[in-house]
Amino acid sequence: MTLIKDGKDLVDLPVIECLSDTSRLLSDIHRDESIIRRSLVASNINPTLKEAVSQTTCNEWLFGEKLDEILFT
């Protein structure tokens, strides 16, 4: 933010924009890969567990942090 306020080194602004766009692309690719991996794993799961697994959310872990609790309840 100081680059914009001071008006100095505005040459760096395109570099920052490029880095921002690149990080958005990487984030989108990671999300798409996670969705594909979830669907591949879910297609090979026992049908009785498939519904419970499909209701989990993808976060740090592919099927959520508390998958073991969901499956064993």
XYZ file of C-alpha atoms in Angstrom:
73
model
C 0.000 0.000 0.000
C 2.884 2.391 0.602
C 3.878 2.031 -3.041
C 0.570 3.493 -4.119
C 0.429 6.178 -1.412
C 3.905 7.515 -2.032
C 3.673 7.298 -5.788
C 7.128 5.743 -5.834
C 8.073 2.541 -7.539
C 4.780 2.162 -9.368
C 6.728 -0.032 -11.742
C 6.287 -2.832 -9.185
C 2.495 -2.637 -9.430
C 2.256 -4.809 -12.591
C 4.441 -7.408 -10.918
C 2.151 -7.480 -7.895
C -0.906 -7.771 -10.145
C 0.713 -10.649 -12.015
C 1.523 -12.434 -8.757
C -2.034 -11.926 -7.570
C -3.477 -13.351 -10.794
C -1.094 -16.299 -10.628
C -2.069 -17.108 -7.053
C -5.759 -16.997 -8.027
C -5.117 -19.416 -10.880
C -3.207 -21.790 -8.608
C -5.987 -21.640 -6.042
C -8.601 -22.431 -8.684
C -6.555 -25.342 -10.040
C -6.113 -26.724 -6.517
C -9.880 -26.545 -5.938
C -10.608 -28.323 -9.222
C -8.055 -31.039 -8.458
C -9.590 -31.583 -5.022
C -13.075 -31.951 -6.504
C -11.804 -34.485 -9.039
C -9.959 -36.465 -6.368
C -13.049 -36.489 -4.133
C -15.221 -37.815 -6.935
C -12.708 -40.535 -7.816
C -12.446 -41.701 -4.227
C -16.207 -41.462 -3.642
C -16.922 -43.630 -6.670
C -14.997 -46.503 -5.048
C -16.529 -46.249 -1.575
C -19.067 -48.647 -0.140
C -22.546 -47.357 -1.143
C -23.699 -47.283 2.478
C -20.919 -44.832 3.343
C -21.102 -42.800 0.146
C -23.918 -40.554 1.380
C -22.084 -39.707 4.601
C -18.887 -38.957 2.700
C -20.661 -36.774 0.146
C -22.005 -34.521 2.919
C -18.537 -33.617 4.192
C -16.774 -30.445 3.149
C -13.342 -30.262 1.626
C -10.969 -28.216 3.754
C -7.450 -29.031 4.893
C -8.360 -32.693 4.382
C -10.056 -34.078 1.298
C -13.142 -35.216 3.229
C -12.895 -32.914 6.229
C -11.075 -33.238 9.518
C -13.657 -35.399 11.296
C -14.262 -38.069 8.679
C -13.575 -40.868 11.141
C -16.295 -39.574 13.478
C -18.782 -39.370 10.620
C -18.046 -42.866 9.370
C -18.125 -44.573 12.764
C -21.354 -43.000 14.057
